[in-house]
PDB file of C-alpha atoms in Angstrom:
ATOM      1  CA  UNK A  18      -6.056 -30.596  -4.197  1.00 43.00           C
ATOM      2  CA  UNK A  19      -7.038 -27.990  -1.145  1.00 45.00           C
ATOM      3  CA  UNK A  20      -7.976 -30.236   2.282  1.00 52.00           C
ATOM      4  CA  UNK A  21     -10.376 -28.405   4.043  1.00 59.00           C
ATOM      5  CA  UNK A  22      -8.515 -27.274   7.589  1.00 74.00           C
ATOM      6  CA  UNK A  23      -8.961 -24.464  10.235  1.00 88.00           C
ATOM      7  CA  UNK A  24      -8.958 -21.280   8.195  1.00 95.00           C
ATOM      8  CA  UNK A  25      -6.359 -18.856   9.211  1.00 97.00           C
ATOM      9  CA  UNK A  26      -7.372 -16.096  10.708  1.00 98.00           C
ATOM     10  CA  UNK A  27      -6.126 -12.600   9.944  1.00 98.00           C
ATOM     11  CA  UNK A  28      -6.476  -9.629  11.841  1.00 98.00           C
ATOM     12  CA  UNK A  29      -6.436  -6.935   9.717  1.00 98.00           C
ATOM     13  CA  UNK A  30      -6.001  -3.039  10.623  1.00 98.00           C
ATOM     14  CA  UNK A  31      -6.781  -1.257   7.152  1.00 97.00           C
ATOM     15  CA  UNK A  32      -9.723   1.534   7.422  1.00 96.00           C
ATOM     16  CA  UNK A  33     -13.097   0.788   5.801  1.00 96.00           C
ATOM     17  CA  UNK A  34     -14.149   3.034   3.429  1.00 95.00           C
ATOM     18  CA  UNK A  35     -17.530   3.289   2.676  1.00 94.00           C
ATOM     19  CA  UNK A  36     -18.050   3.593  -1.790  1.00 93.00           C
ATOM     20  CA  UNK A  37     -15.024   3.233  -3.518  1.00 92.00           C
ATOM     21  CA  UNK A  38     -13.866  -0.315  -3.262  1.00 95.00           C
ATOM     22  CA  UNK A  39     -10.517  -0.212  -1.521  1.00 94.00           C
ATOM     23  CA  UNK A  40      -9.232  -1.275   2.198  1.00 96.00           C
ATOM     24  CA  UNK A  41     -11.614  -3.873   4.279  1.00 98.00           C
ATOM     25  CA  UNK A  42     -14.211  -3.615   1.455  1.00 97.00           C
ATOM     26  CA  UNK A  43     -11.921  -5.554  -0.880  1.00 98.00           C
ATOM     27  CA  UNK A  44      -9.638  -6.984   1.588  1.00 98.00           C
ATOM     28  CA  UNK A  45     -12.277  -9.035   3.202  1.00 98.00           C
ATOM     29  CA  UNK A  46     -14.210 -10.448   0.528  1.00 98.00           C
ATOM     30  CA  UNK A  47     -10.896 -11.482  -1.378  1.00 98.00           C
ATOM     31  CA  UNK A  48      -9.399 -13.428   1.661  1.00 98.00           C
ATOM     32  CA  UNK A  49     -12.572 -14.901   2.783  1.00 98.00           C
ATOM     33  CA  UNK A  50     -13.365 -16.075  -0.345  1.00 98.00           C
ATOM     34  CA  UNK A  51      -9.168 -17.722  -0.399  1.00 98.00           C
ATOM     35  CA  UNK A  52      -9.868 -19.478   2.755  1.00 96.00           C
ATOM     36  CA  UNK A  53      -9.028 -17.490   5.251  1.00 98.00           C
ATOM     37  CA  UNK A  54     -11.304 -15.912   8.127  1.00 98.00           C
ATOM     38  CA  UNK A  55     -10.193 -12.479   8.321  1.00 98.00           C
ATOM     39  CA  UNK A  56     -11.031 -10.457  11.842  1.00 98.00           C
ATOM     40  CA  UNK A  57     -11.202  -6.858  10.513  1.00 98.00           C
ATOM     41  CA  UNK A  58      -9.990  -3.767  12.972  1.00 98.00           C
ATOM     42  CA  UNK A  59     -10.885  -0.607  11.491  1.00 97.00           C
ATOM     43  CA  UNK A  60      -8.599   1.977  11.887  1.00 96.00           C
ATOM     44  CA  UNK A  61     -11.192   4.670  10.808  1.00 95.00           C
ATOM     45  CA  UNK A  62     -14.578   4.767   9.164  1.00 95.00           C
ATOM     46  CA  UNK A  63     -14.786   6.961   5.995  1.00 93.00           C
ATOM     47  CA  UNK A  64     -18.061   7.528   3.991  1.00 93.00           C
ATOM     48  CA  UNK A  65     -15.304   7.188   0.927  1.00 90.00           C
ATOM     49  CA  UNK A  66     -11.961   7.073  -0.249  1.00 90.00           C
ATOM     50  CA  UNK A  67      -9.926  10.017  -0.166  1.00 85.00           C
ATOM     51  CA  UNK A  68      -8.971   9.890  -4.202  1.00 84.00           C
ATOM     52  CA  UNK A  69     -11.191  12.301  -5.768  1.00 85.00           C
ATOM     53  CA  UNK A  70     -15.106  11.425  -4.123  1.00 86.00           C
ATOM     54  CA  UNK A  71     -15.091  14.519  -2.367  1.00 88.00           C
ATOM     55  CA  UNK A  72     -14.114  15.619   1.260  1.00 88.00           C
ATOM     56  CA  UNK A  73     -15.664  12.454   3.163  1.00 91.00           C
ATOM     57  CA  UNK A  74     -16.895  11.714   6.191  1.00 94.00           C
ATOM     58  CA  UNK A  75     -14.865  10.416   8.804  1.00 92.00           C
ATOM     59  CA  UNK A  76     -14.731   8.993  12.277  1.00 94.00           C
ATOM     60  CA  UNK A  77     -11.782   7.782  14.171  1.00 94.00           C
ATOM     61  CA  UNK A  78     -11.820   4.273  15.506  1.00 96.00           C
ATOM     62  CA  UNK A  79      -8.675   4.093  17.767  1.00 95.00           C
ATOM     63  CA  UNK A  80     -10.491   3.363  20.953  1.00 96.00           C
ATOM     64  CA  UNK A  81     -12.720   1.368  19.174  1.00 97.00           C
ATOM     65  CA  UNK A  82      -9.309  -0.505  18.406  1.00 97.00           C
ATOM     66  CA  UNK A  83      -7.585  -0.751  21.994  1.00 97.00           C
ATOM     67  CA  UNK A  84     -10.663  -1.731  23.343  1.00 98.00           C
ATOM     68  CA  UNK A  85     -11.227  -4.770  20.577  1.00 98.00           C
ATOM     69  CA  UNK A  86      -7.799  -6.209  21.357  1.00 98.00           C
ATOM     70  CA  UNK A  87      -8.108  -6.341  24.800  1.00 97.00           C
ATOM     71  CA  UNK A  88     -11.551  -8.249  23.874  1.00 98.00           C
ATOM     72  CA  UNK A  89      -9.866 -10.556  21.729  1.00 98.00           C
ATOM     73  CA  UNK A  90      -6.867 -10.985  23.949  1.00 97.00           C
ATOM     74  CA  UNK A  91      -9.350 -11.994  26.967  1.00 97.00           C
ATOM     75  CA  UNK A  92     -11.035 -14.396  24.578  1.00 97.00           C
ATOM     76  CA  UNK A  93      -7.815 -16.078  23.620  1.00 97.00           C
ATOM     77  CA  UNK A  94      -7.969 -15.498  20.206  1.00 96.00           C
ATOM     78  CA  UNK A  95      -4.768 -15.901  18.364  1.00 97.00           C
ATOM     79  CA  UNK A  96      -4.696 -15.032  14.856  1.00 98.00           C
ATOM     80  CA  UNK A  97      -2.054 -16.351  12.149  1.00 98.00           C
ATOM     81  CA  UNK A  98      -1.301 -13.257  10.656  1.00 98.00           C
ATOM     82  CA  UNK A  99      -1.671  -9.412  11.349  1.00 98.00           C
ATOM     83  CA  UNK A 100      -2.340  -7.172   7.943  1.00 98.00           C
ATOM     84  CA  UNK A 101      -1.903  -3.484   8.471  1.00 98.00           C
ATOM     85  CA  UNK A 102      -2.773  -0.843   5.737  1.00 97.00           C
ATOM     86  CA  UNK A 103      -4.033   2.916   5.752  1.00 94.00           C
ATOM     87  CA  UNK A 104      -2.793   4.239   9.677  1.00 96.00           C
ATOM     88  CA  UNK A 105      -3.653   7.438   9.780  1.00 91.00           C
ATOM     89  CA  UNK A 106      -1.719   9.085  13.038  1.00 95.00           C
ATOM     90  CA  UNK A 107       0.507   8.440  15.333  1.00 97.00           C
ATOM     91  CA  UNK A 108      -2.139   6.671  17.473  1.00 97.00           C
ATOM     92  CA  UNK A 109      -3.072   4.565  14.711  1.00 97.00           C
ATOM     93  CA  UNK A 110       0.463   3.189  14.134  1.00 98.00           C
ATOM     94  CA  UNK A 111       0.785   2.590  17.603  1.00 98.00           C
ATOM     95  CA  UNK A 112      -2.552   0.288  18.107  1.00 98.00           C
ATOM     96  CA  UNK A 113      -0.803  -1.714  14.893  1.00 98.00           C
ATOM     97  CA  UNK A 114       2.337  -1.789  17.495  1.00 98.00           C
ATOM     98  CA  UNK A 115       0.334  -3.087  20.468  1.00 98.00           C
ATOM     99  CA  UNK A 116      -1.338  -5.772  17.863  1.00 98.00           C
ATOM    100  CA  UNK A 117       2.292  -6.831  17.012  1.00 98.00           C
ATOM    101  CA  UNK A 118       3.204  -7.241  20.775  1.00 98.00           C
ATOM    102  CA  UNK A 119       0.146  -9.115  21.941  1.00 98.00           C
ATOM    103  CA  UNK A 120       0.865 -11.686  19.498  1.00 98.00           C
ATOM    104  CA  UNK A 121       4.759 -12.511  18.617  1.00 97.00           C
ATOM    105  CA  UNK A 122       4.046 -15.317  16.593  1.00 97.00           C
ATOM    106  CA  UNK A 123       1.093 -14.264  14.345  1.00 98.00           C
ATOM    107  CA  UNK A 124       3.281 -13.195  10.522  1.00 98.00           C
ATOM    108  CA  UNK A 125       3.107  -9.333  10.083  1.00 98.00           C
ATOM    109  CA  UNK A 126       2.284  -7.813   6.875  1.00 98.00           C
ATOM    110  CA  UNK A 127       2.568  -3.604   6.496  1.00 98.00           C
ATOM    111  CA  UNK A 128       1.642  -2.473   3.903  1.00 98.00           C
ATOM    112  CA  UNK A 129       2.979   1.344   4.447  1.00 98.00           C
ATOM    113  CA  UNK A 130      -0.131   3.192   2.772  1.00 96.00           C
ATOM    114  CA  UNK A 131       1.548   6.975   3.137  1.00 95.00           C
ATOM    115  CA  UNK A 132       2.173   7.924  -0.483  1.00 93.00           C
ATOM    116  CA  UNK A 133       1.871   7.898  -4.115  1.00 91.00           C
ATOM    117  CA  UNK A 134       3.355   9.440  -7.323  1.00 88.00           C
ATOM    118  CA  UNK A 135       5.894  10.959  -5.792  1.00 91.00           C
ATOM    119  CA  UNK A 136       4.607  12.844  -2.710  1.00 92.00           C
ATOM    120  CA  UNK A 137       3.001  11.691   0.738  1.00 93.00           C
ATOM    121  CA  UNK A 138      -0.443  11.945   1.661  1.00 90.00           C
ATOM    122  CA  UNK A 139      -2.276  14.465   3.305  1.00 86.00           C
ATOM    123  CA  UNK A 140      -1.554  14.497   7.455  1.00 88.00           C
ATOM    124  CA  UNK A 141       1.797  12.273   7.012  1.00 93.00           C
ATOM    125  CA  UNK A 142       4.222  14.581   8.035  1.00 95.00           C
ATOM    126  CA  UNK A 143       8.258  13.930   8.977  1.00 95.00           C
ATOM    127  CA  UNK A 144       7.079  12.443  12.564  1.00 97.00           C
ATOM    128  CA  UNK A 145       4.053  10.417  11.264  1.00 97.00           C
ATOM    129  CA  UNK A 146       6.259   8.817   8.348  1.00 96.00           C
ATOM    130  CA  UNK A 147       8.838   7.798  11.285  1.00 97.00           C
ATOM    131  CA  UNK A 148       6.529   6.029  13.061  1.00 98.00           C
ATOM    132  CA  UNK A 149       5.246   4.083   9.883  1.00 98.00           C
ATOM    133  CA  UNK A 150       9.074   3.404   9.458  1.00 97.00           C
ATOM    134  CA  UNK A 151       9.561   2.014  12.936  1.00 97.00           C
ATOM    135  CA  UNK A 152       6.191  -0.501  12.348  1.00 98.00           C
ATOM    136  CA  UNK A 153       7.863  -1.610   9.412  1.00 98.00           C
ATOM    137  CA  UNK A 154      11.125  -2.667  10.848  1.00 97.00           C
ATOM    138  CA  UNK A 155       8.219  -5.436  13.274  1.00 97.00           C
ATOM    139  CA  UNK A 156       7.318  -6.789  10.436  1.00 98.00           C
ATOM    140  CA  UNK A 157       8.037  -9.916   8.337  1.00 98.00           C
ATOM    141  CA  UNK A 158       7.040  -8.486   5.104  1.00 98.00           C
ATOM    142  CA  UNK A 159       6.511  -5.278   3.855  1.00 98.00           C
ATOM    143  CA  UNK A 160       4.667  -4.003   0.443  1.00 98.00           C
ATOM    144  CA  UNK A 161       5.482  -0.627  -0.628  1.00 97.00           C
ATOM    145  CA  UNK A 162       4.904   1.317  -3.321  1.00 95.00           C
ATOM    146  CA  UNK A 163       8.007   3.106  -5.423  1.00 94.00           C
ATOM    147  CA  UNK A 164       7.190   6.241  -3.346  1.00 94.00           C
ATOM    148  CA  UNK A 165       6.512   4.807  -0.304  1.00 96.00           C
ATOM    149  CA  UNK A 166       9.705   2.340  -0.785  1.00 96.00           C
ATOM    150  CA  UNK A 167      11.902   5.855  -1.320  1.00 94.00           C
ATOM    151  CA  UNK A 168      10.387   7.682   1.996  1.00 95.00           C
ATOM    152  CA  UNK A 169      11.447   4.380   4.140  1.00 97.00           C
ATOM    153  CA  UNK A 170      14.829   4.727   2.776  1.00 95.00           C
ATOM    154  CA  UNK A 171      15.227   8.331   3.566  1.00 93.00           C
ATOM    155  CA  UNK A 172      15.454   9.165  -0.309  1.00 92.00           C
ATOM    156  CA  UNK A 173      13.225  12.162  -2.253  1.00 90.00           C
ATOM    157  CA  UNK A 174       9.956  10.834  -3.127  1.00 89.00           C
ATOM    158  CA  UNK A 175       9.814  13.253  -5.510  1.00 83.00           C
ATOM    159  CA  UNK A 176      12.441  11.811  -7.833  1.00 78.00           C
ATOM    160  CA  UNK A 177      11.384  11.166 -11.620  1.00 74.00           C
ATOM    161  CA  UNK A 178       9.243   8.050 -12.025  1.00 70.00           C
ATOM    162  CA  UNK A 179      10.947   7.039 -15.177  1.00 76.00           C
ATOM    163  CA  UNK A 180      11.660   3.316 -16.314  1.00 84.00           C
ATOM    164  CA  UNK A 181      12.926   0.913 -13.490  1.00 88.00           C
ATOM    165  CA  UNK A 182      15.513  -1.559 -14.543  1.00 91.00           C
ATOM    166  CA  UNK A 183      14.863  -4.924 -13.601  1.00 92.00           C
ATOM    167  CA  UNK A 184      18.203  -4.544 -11.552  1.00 94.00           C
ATOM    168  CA  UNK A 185      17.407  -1.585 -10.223  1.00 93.00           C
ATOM    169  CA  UNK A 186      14.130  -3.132  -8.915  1.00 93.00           C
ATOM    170  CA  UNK A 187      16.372  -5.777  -7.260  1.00 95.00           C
ATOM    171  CA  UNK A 188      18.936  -3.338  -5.686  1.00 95.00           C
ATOM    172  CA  UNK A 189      15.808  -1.277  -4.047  1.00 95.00           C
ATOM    173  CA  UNK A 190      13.849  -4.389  -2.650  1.00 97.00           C
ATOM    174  CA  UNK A 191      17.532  -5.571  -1.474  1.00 96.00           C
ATOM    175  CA  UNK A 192      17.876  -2.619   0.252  1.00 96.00           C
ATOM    176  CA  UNK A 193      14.598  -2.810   2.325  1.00 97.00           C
ATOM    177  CA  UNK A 194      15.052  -5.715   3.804  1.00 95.00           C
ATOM    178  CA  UNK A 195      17.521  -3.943   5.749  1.00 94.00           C
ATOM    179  CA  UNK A 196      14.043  -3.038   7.523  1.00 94.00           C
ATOM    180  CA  UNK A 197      12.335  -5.928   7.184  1.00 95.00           C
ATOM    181  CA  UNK A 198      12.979  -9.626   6.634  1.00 93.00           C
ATOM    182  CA  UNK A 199      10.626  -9.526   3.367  1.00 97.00           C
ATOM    183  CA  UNK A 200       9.575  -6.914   1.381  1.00 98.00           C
ATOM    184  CA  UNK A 201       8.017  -6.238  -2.229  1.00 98.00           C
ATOM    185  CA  UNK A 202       7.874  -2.972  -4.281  1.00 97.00           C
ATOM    186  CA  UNK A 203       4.584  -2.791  -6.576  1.00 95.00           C
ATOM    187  CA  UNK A 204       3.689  -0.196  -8.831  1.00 90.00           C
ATOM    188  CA  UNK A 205       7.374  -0.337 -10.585  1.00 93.00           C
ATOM    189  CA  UNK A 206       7.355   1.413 -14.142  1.00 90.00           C
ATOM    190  CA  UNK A 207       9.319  -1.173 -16.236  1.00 90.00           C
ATOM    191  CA  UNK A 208       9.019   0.579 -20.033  1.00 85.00           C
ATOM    192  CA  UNK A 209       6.081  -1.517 -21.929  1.00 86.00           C
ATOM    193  CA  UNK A 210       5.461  -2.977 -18.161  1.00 88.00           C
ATOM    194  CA  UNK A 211       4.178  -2.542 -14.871  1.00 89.00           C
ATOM    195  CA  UNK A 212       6.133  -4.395 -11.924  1.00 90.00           C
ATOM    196  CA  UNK A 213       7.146  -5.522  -8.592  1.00 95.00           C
ATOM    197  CA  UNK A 214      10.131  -6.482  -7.020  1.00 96.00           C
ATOM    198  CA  UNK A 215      10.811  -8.886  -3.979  1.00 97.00           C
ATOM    199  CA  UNK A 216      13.604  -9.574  -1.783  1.00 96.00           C
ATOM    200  CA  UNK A 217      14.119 -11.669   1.228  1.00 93.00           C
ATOM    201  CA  UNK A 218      14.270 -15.071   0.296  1.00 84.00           C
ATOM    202  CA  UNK A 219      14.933 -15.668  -3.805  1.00 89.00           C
ATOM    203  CA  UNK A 220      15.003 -12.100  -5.445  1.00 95.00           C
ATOM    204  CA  UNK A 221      12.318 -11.872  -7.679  1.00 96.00           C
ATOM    205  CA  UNK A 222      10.694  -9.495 -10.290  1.00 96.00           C
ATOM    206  CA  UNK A 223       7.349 -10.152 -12.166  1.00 94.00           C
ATOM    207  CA  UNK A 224       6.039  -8.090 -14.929  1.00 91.00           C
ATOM    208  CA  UNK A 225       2.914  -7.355 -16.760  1.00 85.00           C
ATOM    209  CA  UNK A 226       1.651  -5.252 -19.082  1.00 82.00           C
ATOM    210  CA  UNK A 227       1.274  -2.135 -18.593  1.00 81.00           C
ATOM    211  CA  UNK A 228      -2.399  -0.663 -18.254  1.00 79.00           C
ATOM    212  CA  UNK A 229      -3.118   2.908 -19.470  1.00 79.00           C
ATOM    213  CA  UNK A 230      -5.579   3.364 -16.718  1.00 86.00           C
ATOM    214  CA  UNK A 231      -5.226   3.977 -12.651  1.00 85.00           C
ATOM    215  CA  UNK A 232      -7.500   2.626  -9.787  1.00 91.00           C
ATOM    216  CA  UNK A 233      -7.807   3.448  -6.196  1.00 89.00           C
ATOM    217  CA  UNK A 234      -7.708  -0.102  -4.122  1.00 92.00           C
ATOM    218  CA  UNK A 235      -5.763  -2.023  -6.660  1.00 94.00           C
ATOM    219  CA  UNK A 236      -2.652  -2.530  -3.806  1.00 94.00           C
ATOM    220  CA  UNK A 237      -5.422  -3.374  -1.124  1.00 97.00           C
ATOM    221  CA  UNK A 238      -6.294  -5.957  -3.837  1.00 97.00           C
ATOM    222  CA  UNK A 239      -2.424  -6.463  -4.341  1.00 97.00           C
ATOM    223  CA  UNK A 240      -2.226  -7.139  -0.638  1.00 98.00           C
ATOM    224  CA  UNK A 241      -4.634  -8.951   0.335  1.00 98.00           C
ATOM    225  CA  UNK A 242      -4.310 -11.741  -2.577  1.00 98.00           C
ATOM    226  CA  UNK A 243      -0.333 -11.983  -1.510  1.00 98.00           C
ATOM    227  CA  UNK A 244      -1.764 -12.389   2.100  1.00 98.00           C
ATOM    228  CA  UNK A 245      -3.782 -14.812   1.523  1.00 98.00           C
ATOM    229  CA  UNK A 246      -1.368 -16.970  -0.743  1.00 98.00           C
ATOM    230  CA  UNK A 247       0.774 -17.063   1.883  1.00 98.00           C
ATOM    231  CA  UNK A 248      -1.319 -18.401   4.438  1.00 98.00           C
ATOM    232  CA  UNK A 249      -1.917 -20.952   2.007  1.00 96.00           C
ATOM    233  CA  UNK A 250       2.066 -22.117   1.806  1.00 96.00           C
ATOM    234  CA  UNK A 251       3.088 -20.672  -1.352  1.00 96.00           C
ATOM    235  CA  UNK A 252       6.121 -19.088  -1.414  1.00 97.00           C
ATOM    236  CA  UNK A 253       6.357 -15.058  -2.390  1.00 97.00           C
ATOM    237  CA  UNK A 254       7.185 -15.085  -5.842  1.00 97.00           C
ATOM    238  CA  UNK A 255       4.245 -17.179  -6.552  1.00 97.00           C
ATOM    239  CA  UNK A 256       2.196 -14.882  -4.409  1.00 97.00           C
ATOM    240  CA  UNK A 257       3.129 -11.826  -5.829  1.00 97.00           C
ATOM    241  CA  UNK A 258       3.101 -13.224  -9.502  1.00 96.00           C
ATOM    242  CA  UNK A 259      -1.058 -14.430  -8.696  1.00 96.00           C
ATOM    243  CA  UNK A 260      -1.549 -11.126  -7.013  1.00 97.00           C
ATOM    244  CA  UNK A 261       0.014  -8.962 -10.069  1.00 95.00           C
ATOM    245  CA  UNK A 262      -1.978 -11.201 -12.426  1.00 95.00           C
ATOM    246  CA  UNK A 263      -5.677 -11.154 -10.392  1.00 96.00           C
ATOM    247  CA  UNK A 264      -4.805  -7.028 -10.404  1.00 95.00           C
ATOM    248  CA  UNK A 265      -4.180  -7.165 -14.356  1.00 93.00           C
ATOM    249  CA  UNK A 266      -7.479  -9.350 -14.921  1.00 95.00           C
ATOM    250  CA  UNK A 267      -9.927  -7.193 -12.818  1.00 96.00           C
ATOM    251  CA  UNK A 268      -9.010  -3.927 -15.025  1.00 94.00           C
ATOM    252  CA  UNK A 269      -9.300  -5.617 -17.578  1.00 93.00           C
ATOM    253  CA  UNK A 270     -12.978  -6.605 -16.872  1.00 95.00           C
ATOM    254  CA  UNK A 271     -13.653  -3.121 -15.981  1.00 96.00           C
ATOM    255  CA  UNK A 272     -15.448  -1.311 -18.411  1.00 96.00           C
ATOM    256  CA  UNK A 273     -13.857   1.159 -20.514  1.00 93.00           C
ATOM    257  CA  UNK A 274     -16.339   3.814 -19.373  1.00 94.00           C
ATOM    258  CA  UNK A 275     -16.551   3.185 -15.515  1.00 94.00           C
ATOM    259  CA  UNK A 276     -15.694   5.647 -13.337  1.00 94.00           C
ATOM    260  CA  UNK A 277     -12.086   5.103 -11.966  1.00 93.00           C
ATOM    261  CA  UNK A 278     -12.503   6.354  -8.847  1.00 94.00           C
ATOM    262  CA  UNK A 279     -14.940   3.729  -8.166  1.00 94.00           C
ATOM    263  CA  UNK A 280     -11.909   0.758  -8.307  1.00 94.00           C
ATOM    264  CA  UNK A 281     -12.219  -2.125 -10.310  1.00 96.00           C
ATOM    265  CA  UNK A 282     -14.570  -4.464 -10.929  1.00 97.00           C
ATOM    266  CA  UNK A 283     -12.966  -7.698  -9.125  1.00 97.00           C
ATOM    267  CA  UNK A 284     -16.213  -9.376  -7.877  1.00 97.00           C
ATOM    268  CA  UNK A 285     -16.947 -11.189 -10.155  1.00 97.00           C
ATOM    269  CA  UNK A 286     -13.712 -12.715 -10.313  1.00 97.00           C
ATOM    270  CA  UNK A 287     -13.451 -13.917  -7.116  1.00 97.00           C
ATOM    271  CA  UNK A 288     -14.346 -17.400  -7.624  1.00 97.00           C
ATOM    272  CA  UNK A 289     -10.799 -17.636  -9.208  1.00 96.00           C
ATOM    273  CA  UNK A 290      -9.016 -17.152  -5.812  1.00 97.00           C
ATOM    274  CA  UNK A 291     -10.843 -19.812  -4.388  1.00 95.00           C
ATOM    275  CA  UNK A 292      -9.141 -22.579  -3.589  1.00 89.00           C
ATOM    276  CA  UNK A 293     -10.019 -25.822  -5.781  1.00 76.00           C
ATOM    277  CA  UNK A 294     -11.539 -28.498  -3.234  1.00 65.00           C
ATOM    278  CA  UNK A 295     -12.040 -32.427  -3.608  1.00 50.00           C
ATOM    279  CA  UNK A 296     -15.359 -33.725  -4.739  1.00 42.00           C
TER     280      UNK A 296
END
């Protein structure tokens, strides 16, 4: 049974979009709500995602950023963990670098958030996807997607996106832990199923069933629940086996006829991440 303790307190450099649920608006309700205390840092401020809402408004938050970890460095604070996400320019990966410096010991989580279905996102050219590279090789574990696991390996992102073996998921978590200790693929099309692969301590692979429809936010959601178990002592499989199965559940409570773009409807199903406590 869960002893109530200190949470764990996570510092976590993601953007914060305004509608769409994805970045800090998911990642903070889901690891509050697992017992953790997370510190959010945004990166920038967007009025809404970037996947299909329109041309949104935006404001830049890197001095916002250097300036709130010299606040929390004079404070003493000293979180547990440090969970990067969207880092949109050179700047940005660089204030996730500083964060990293200032505190050795905290466990560092990228998630590399550059690219999808095959092709990078708008602004991350050649220079900006080295510097994501060179973050990645600080951290303890990192959580690409299949696109994003090909650019840090210096392959074409544009290859087909047919079926992934369960061996060739291995070989191509294997191989990224050439960058860092840990890492996981998501988003790995496995025939009838949709996967992830792990490497770094027990290789690992864990499958569900494919869903015929695509959300923005689901790897924040991804993220943040594998975050979280962590902090909590489980080990990464088991992480990334809740995480995979909390993403599966909350599309599957989204209505048919939502609007995708919108994300899934995971708040209601919070409670089930919380952690079970003693009477």
């Amino acid at each position: 049974m869960f002893q109530p303790s200190e949470p764990k307190k996570v510092l976590c450099i993601h953007d914060l979009s305004g509608a769409g649920r994805c970045s800090l608006t998911v990642i903070l309700p889901v690891l509050a709500v697992m017992g953790a205390q997370p510190i959010p840092l945004p990166t920038m401020l967007l009025s809404t995602h970037t996947g299909g809402l329109g041309d949104p408004a935006r404001q830049d938050c890197g001095a916002f950023g250097r300036a709130a970890l010299e606040h929390y460095r004079s404070l003493g604070l000293e979180p547990d963990c440090i969970y990067t996400g969207y880092l949109g320019s050179e700047d940005l990966v660089c204030l996730a670098a500083e964060a990293f410096r200032l505190w050795p010991g905290a466990l560092k989580i990228v998630d590399p958030v550059m690219a999808d279905g095959g092709r990078p996102y708008s602004g991350f050219g050649p220079g900006l996807i080295q510097a994501v590279g060179q973050l990645c090789r600080s951290a303890d574990l990192i959580l690409p997607n299949l696109t994003e696991a090909r650019l840090l390996l210096g392959q074409d992102p544009a290859l087909p996106e047919g079926s992934v073996s369960e061996q060739e998921a291995l070989d191509l978590a294997g191989r990224l832990t050439g960058l860092a200790g840990r890492a996981v693929v998501t988003g790995l099309p496995m025939g009838k199923f949709v996967g992830c692969a792990g490497a770094g301590e027990e290789p690992f692979v864990v499958r569900h069933l494919h869903m015929d429809r695509s959300f923005p936010g689901t790897g924040d959601l991804f993220g943040a629940i594998v975050t979280g178990s962590l902090l909590r002592g489980n080990v990464l499989s088991a992480a990334a086996d809740a995480a995979a199965g909390f993403v599966a559940q909350a599309i599957q409570h989204t209505p048919r006829d939502a609007d995708t773009r919108c994300g899934v409807w995971f708040e209601p199903l919070l409670p089930r991440l919380a952690p079970m406590r003693e009477m």
